[in-house]
mmCIF file of C-alpha atoms in Angstrom:
data_model
loop_
_atom_site.group_PDB
_atom_site.id
_atom_site.type_symbol
_atom_site.label_atom_id
_atom_site.label_comp_id
_atom_site.label_asym_id
_atom_site.label_seq_id
_atom_site.Cartn_x
_atom_site.Cartn_y
_atom_site.Cartn_z
ATOM 1 C CA GLU A 1 198.986 1.076 80.806
ATOM 2 C CA ASP A 2 199.107 2.502 84.325
ATOM 3 C CA GLN A 3 201.926 1.235 86.521
ATOM 4 C CA VAL A 4 202.662 1.623 90.224
ATOM 5 C CA THR A 5 205.922 0.518 91.848
ATOM 6 C CA GLN A 6 206.439 0.659 95.588
ATOM 7 C CA SER A 7 209.749 0.476 97.427
ATOM 8 C CA PRO A 8 211.090 -0.951 99.562
ATOM 9 C CA GLU A 9 209.100 -4.193 99.707
ATOM 10 C CA ALA A 10 209.698 -4.389 103.444
ATOM 11 C CA LEU A 11 211.093 -2.001 106.036
ATOM 12 C CA ARG A 12 211.977 -2.593 109.673
ATOM 13 C CA LEU A 13 212.441 0.436 111.902
ATOM 14 C CA GLN A 14 213.093 0.990 115.561
ATOM 15 C CA GLU A 15 210.362 2.849 117.409
ATOM 16 C CA GLY A 16 210.980 6.574 116.904
ATOM 17 C CA GLU A 17 213.135 6.086 113.800
ATOM 18 C CA SER A 18 211.676 8.210 110.980
ATOM 19 C CA SER A 19 211.728 7.083 107.337
ATOM 20 C CA SER A 20 209.927 7.305 103.995
ATOM 21 C CA LEU A 21 208.123 4.899 101.702
ATOM 22 C CA ASN A 22 208.207 5.464 97.946
ATOM 23 C CA CYS A 23 205.520 5.061 95.279
ATOM 24 C CA SER A 24 206.567 5.618 91.653
ATOM 25 C CA TYR A 25 203.818 5.784 89.071
ATOM 26 C CA THR A 26 203.232 5.973 85.342
ATOM 27 C CA VAL A 27 199.901 7.235 84.043
ATOM 28 C CA SER A 28 198.800 9.180 80.982
ATOM 29 C CA GLY A 29 196.935 11.695 83.157
ATOM 30 C CA LEU A 30 196.806 11.500 86.944
ATOM 31 C CA ARG A 31 193.340 11.935 88.364
ATOM 32 C CA GLY A 32 194.383 10.973 91.888
ATOM 33 C CA LEU A 33 196.966 9.099 93.938
ATOM 34 C CA PHE A 34 195.803 7.223 97.014
ATOM 35 C CA TRP A 35 197.453 5.732 100.076
ATOM 36 C CA TYR A 36 195.874 2.880 102.016
ATOM 37 C CA ARG A 37 196.935 0.979 105.110
ATOM 38 C CA GLN A 38 196.325 -2.772 105.380
ATOM 39 C CA ASP A 39 196.603 -4.749 108.603
ATOM 40 C CA PRO A 40 197.052 -8.555 108.487
ATOM 41 C CA GLY A 41 193.780 -10.345 107.776
ATOM 42 C CA LYS A 42 191.941 -7.096 107.077
ATOM 43 C CA GLY A 43 190.908 -5.055 104.078
ATOM 44 C CA PRO A 44 192.761 -1.867 103.141
ATOM 45 C CA GLU A 45 191.854 1.317 105.006
ATOM 46 C CA PHE A 46 191.934 4.696 103.267
ATOM 47 C CA LEU A 47 194.565 7.210 104.389
ATOM 48 C CA PHE A 48 195.063 9.999 101.821
ATOM 49 C CA THR A 49 194.213 11.300 98.361
ATOM 50 C CA LEU A 50 196.641 13.554 96.462
ATOM 51 C CA TYR A 51 195.637 15.249 93.225
ATOM 52 C CA SER A 52 198.490 17.435 91.985
ATOM 53 C CA ALA A 53 202.252 17.812 92.252
ATOM 54 C CA GLY A 54 203.290 19.737 95.325
ATOM 55 C CA GLU A 55 200.291 18.672 97.365
ATOM 56 C CA GLU A 56 200.836 17.364 100.903
ATOM 57 C CA LYS A 57 198.476 15.677 103.378
ATOM 58 C CA GLU A 58 199.111 14.840 107.033
ATOM 59 C CA LYS A 59 197.527 12.528 109.566
ATOM 60 C CA GLU A 60 199.122 11.961 112.950
ATOM 61 C CA ARG A 61 202.660 10.633 112.279
ATOM 62 C CA LEU A 62 202.101 10.237 108.519
ATOM 63 C CA LYS A 63 202.650 12.788 105.768
ATOM 64 C CA ALA A 64 202.079 12.084 102.081
ATOM 65 C CA THR A 65 203.664 14.158 99.331
ATOM 66 C CA LEU A 66 203.337 14.092 95.544
ATOM 67 C CA THR A 67 205.541 14.954 92.571
ATOM 68 C CA LYS A 68 204.873 14.375 88.869
ATOM 69 C CA LYS A 69 206.479 10.933 89.003
ATOM 70 C CA GLU A 70 206.278 9.702 92.577
ATOM 71 C CA SER A 71 204.735 9.991 96.002
ATOM 72 C CA PHE A 72 206.337 9.588 99.390
ATOM 73 C CA LEU A 73 204.747 8.506 102.633
ATOM 74 C CA HIS A 74 206.855 9.976 105.412
ATOM 75 C CA ILE A 75 206.499 8.448 108.845
ATOM 76 C CA THR A 76 207.808 10.503 111.765
ATOM 77 C CA ALA A 77 208.715 8.939 115.110
ATOM 78 C CA PRO A 78 206.751 5.759 114.371
ATOM 79 C CA LYS A 79 205.153 3.589 117.033
ATOM 80 C CA PRO A 80 204.586 -0.194 116.953
ATOM 81 C CA GLU A 81 200.914 0.382 116.077
ATOM 82 C CA ASP A 82 202.055 1.914 112.770
ATOM 83 C CA SER A 83 203.179 -1.557 111.679
ATOM 84 C CA ALA A 84 201.144 -2.522 108.596
ATOM 85 C CA THR A 85 201.384 -2.841 104.831
ATOM 86 C CA TYR A 86 201.023 0.498 103.068
ATOM 87 C CA LEU A 87 199.473 0.439 99.596
ATOM 88 C CA CYS A 88 199.652 3.099 96.904
ATOM 89 C CA ALA A 89 197.128 3.341 94.062
ATOM 90 C CA VAL A 90 196.503 5.658 91.110
ATOM 91 C CA GLN A 91 193.519 6.556 88.989
ATOM 92 C CA ASP A 92 193.929 7.734 85.415
ATOM 93 C CA PHE A 93 191.569 10.253 83.815
ATOM 94 C CA GLY A 94 188.785 8.521 81.920
ATOM 95 C CA ASN A 95 189.359 5.307 83.848
ATOM 96 C CA GLU A 96 186.891 3.873 86.322
ATOM 97 C CA LYS A 97 189.471 1.790 88.124
ATOM 98 C CA LEU A 98 192.377 1.997 90.528
ATOM 99 C CA THR A 99 195.794 0.504 89.835
ATOM 100 C CA PHE A 100 197.493 -0.673 93.023
ATOM 101 C CA GLY A 101 201.133 -1.227 93.850
ATOM 102 C CA THR A 102 202.286 -4.337 95.706
ATOM 103 C CA GLY A 103 202.785 -2.464 98.959
ATOM 104 C CA THR A 104 205.494 -1.854 101.554
ATOM 105 C CA ARG A 105 205.354 -4.002 104.670
ATOM 106 C CA LEU A 106 206.402 -1.772 107.571
ATOM 107 C CA THR A 107 207.447 -3.220 110.919
ATOM 108 C CA ILE A 108 208.136 -0.964 113.900
ATOM 109 C CA ILE A 109 210.209 -2.646 116.606
ATOM 110 C CA PRO A 110 209.592 -1.485 120.210
ATOM 111 C CA ASN B 1 176.936 0.676 111.031
ATOM 112 C CA ALA B 2 178.400 -2.527 109.542
ATOM 113 C CA GLY B 3 180.162 -0.987 106.493
ATOM 114 C CA VAL B 4 181.107 -3.629 103.916
ATOM 115 C CA THR B 5 180.352 -7.224 104.897
ATOM 116 C CA GLN B 6 181.818 -10.184 103.025
ATOM 117 C CA THR B 7 180.799 -13.803 103.452
ATOM 118 C CA PRO B 8 182.153 -16.383 103.817
ATOM 119 C CA LYS B 9 185.506 -15.478 105.418
ATOM 120 C CA PHE B 10 187.115 -18.748 104.341
ATOM 121 C CA GLN B 11 186.197 -21.329 101.713
ATOM 122 C CA VAL B 12 187.797 -24.412 100.215
ATOM 123 C CA LEU B 13 186.516 -25.669 96.865
ATOM 124 C CA LYS B 14 187.366 -28.463 94.505
ATOM 125 C CA THR B 15 188.282 -27.742 90.906
ATOM 126 C CA GLY B 16 185.140 -27.356 88.805
ATOM 127 C CA GLN B 17 182.820 -26.398 91.651
ATOM 128 C CA SER B 18 180.905 -23.141 91.552
ATOM 129 C CA MET B 19 180.198 -20.722 94.339
ATOM 130 C CA THR B 20 179.112 -17.181 95.109
ATOM 131 C CA LEU B 21 181.034 -14.747 97.262
ATOM 132 C CA GLN B 22 178.668 -12.344 98.952
ATOM 133 C CA CYS B 23 179.244 -8.616 99.481
ATOM 134 C CA ALA B 24 176.827 -6.221 101.140
ATOM 135 C CA GLN B 25 177.186 -2.572 102.151
ATOM 136 C CA ASP B 26 174.874 -0.423 104.241
ATOM 137 C CA MET B 27 176.237 3.017 103.292
ATOM 138 C CA ASN B 28 174.068 3.560 100.184
ATOM 139 C CA HIS B 29 177.183 3.649 98.018
ATOM 140 C CA GLU B 30 176.666 3.588 94.268
ATOM 141 C CA TYR B 31 180.131 2.302 93.314
ATOM 142 C CA MET B 32 181.117 -1.246 94.252
ATOM 143 C CA SER B 33 184.019 -3.366 93.103
ATOM 144 C CA TRP B 34 185.711 -6.736 93.515
ATOM 145 C CA TYR B 35 189.476 -7.236 93.765
ATOM 146 C CA ARG B 36 191.705 -10.213 94.183
ATOM 147 C CA GLN B 37 194.968 -9.978 96.120
ATOM 148 C CA ASP B 38 197.807 -12.365 95.379
ATOM 149 C CA PRO B 39 201.365 -12.328 96.775
ATOM 150 C CA GLY B 40 203.599 -10.046 94.734
ATOM 151 C CA MET B 41 200.738 -8.943 92.462
ATOM 152 C CA GLY B 42 198.935 -6.225 94.370
ATOM 153 C CA LEU B 43 195.186 -5.755 94.294
ATOM 154 C CA ARG B 44 193.709 -6.408 90.847
ATOM 155 C CA LEU B 45 190.227 -5.307 89.798
ATOM 156 C CA ILE B 46 187.892 -8.110 88.700
ATOM 157 C CA HIS B 47 184.546 -6.375 88.102
ATOM 158 C CA TYR B 48 182.930 -3.157 89.182
ATOM 159 C CA SER B 49 179.507 -1.506 89.242
ATOM 160 C CA VAL B 50 178.573 2.168 89.151
ATOM 161 C CA GLY B 51 175.014 1.513 90.279
ATOM 162 C CA ALA B 52 172.196 -1.003 90.399
ATOM 163 C CA GLY B 53 171.811 -2.768 87.054
ATOM 164 C CA ILE B 54 175.192 -1.589 85.729
ATOM 165 C CA THR B 55 178.357 -3.686 85.795
ATOM 166 C CA ASP B 56 181.614 -3.692 83.864
ATOM 167 C CA GLN B 57 184.794 -5.706 83.602
ATOM 168 C CA GLY B 58 188.013 -4.853 85.316
ATOM 169 C CA GLU B 59 191.538 -6.081 84.732
ATOM 170 C CA VAL B 60 191.038 -9.817 85.388
ATOM 171 C CA PRO B 61 187.368 -10.718 84.715
ATOM 172 C CA ASN B 62 187.735 -14.175 83.149
ATOM 173 C CA GLY B 63 186.071 -16.947 85.150
ATOM 174 C CA TYR B 64 183.957 -14.549 87.217
ATOM 175 C CA ASN B 65 180.440 -13.171 86.864
ATOM 176 C CA VAL B 66 178.708 -10.361 88.726
ATOM 177 C CA SER B 67 175.270 -8.810 88.930
ATOM 178 C CA ARG B 68 173.918 -5.784 90.780
ATOM 179 C CA SER B 69 170.189 -6.036 91.360
ATOM 180 C CA THR B 70 170.197 -3.741 94.420
ATOM 181 C CA THR B 71 172.377 -0.878 95.639
ATOM 182 C CA GLU B 72 173.377 -2.879 98.715
ATOM 183 C CA ASP B 73 174.526 -6.201 97.241
ATOM 184 C CA PHE B 74 177.220 -7.120 94.725
ATOM 185 C CA PRO B 75 177.826 -10.896 94.603
ATOM 186 C CA LEU B 76 180.764 -12.443 92.749
ATOM 187 C CA ARG B 77 180.209 -15.820 91.113
ATOM 188 C CA LEU B 78 182.894 -18.346 90.250
ATOM 189 C CA LEU B 79 181.420 -20.448 87.476
ATOM 190 C CA SER B 80 183.865 -23.379 87.463
ATOM 191 C CA ALA B 81 186.612 -22.950 90.040
ATOM 192 C CA ALA B 82 190.245 -23.407 88.980
ATOM 193 C CA PRO B 83 193.389 -23.571 91.154
ATOM 194 C CA SER B 84 194.505 -20.249 89.608
ATOM 195 C CA GLN B 85 191.564 -18.615 91.371
ATOM 196 C CA THR B 86 193.026 -19.391 94.783
ATOM 197 C CA SER B 87 193.340 -15.932 96.280
ATOM 198 C CA VAL B 88 192.013 -13.444 98.805
ATOM 199 C CA TYR B 89 188.999 -11.578 97.452
ATOM 200 C CA PHE B 90 188.059 -8.096 98.599
ATOM 201 C CA CYS B 91 184.881 -6.172 97.976
ATOM 202 C CA ALA B 92 184.924 -2.384 98.178
ATOM 203 C CA SER B 93 182.393 0.411 97.936
ATOM 204 C CA SER B 94 182.455 4.191 97.689
ATOM 205 C CA TYR B 95 180.059 7.061 97.264
ATOM 206 C CA GLY B 96 181.269 8.489 93.992
ATOM 207 C CA GLY B 97 183.587 6.062 92.218
ATOM 208 C CA PRO B 98 187.208 4.888 92.428
ATOM 209 C CA GLY B 99 188.464 8.426 93.100
ATOM 210 C CA GLN B 100 186.640 8.549 96.409
ATOM 211 C CA PRO B 101 187.856 6.745 99.552
ATOM 212 C CA GLN B 102 187.162 3.039 99.116
ATOM 213 C CA HIS B 103 185.625 1.107 102.022
ATOM 214 C CA PHE B 104 186.867 -2.468 101.939
ATOM 215 C CA GLY B 105 185.472 -5.592 103.513
ATOM 216 C CA ASP B 106 187.775 -7.949 105.417
ATOM 217 C CA GLY B 107 188.036 -10.387 102.536
ATOM 218 C CA THR B 108 187.212 -13.959 101.617
ATOM 219 C CA ARG B 109 190.124 -16.392 101.608
ATOM 220 C CA LEU B 110 189.455 -18.931 98.879
ATOM 221 C CA SER B 111 191.424 -22.094 98.185
ATOM 222 C CA ILE B 112 190.776 -24.225 95.107
ATOM 223 C CA LEU B 113 192.111 -27.761 95.307
#
């Protein structure tokens, strides 16, 4: 069974203080790993898809990387508007569903 | 362009009542799905559909029914509400399946007393 574990559960950073969020996964065959952002009271919003180890994707202050066992979401010089819960999900080959982690709640303090 | 629209936004039910959560998308997406989100559990797939007339069960389908008579609409029915179904429900759609970017609605917050 696919498993996704995200750490830490919560992270508080000062504005401008860079850090990384972790997503560890277990699948029989990775078809894709996905990062979503979720603001309070809203549905998740798609950020990135990663398909193979070594792949990297960037968007503004966010960079996602992938290894065979985990993915990192690096946030560089964050701003208060980056505060949100970040969700990681995986899709296994031959599986028409996503398995989500429980998320990391990120708070950026001005 | 409305995207994915869920109604109602909030609902309180009594145990044993039935209701339908509505989901509509205007992007002509073939793939639609329903998730529930509970504290500490992450998003869990309830049912999904790969096109009109085709539905399948996800991870936690018990107590829920779905149908897909049109591409646009994918309602979720609670047959006899139970307190364990208190949750936030999200509908999502995408062009080509779960491996494509999912467009989520803003959720329905459901409380079962």
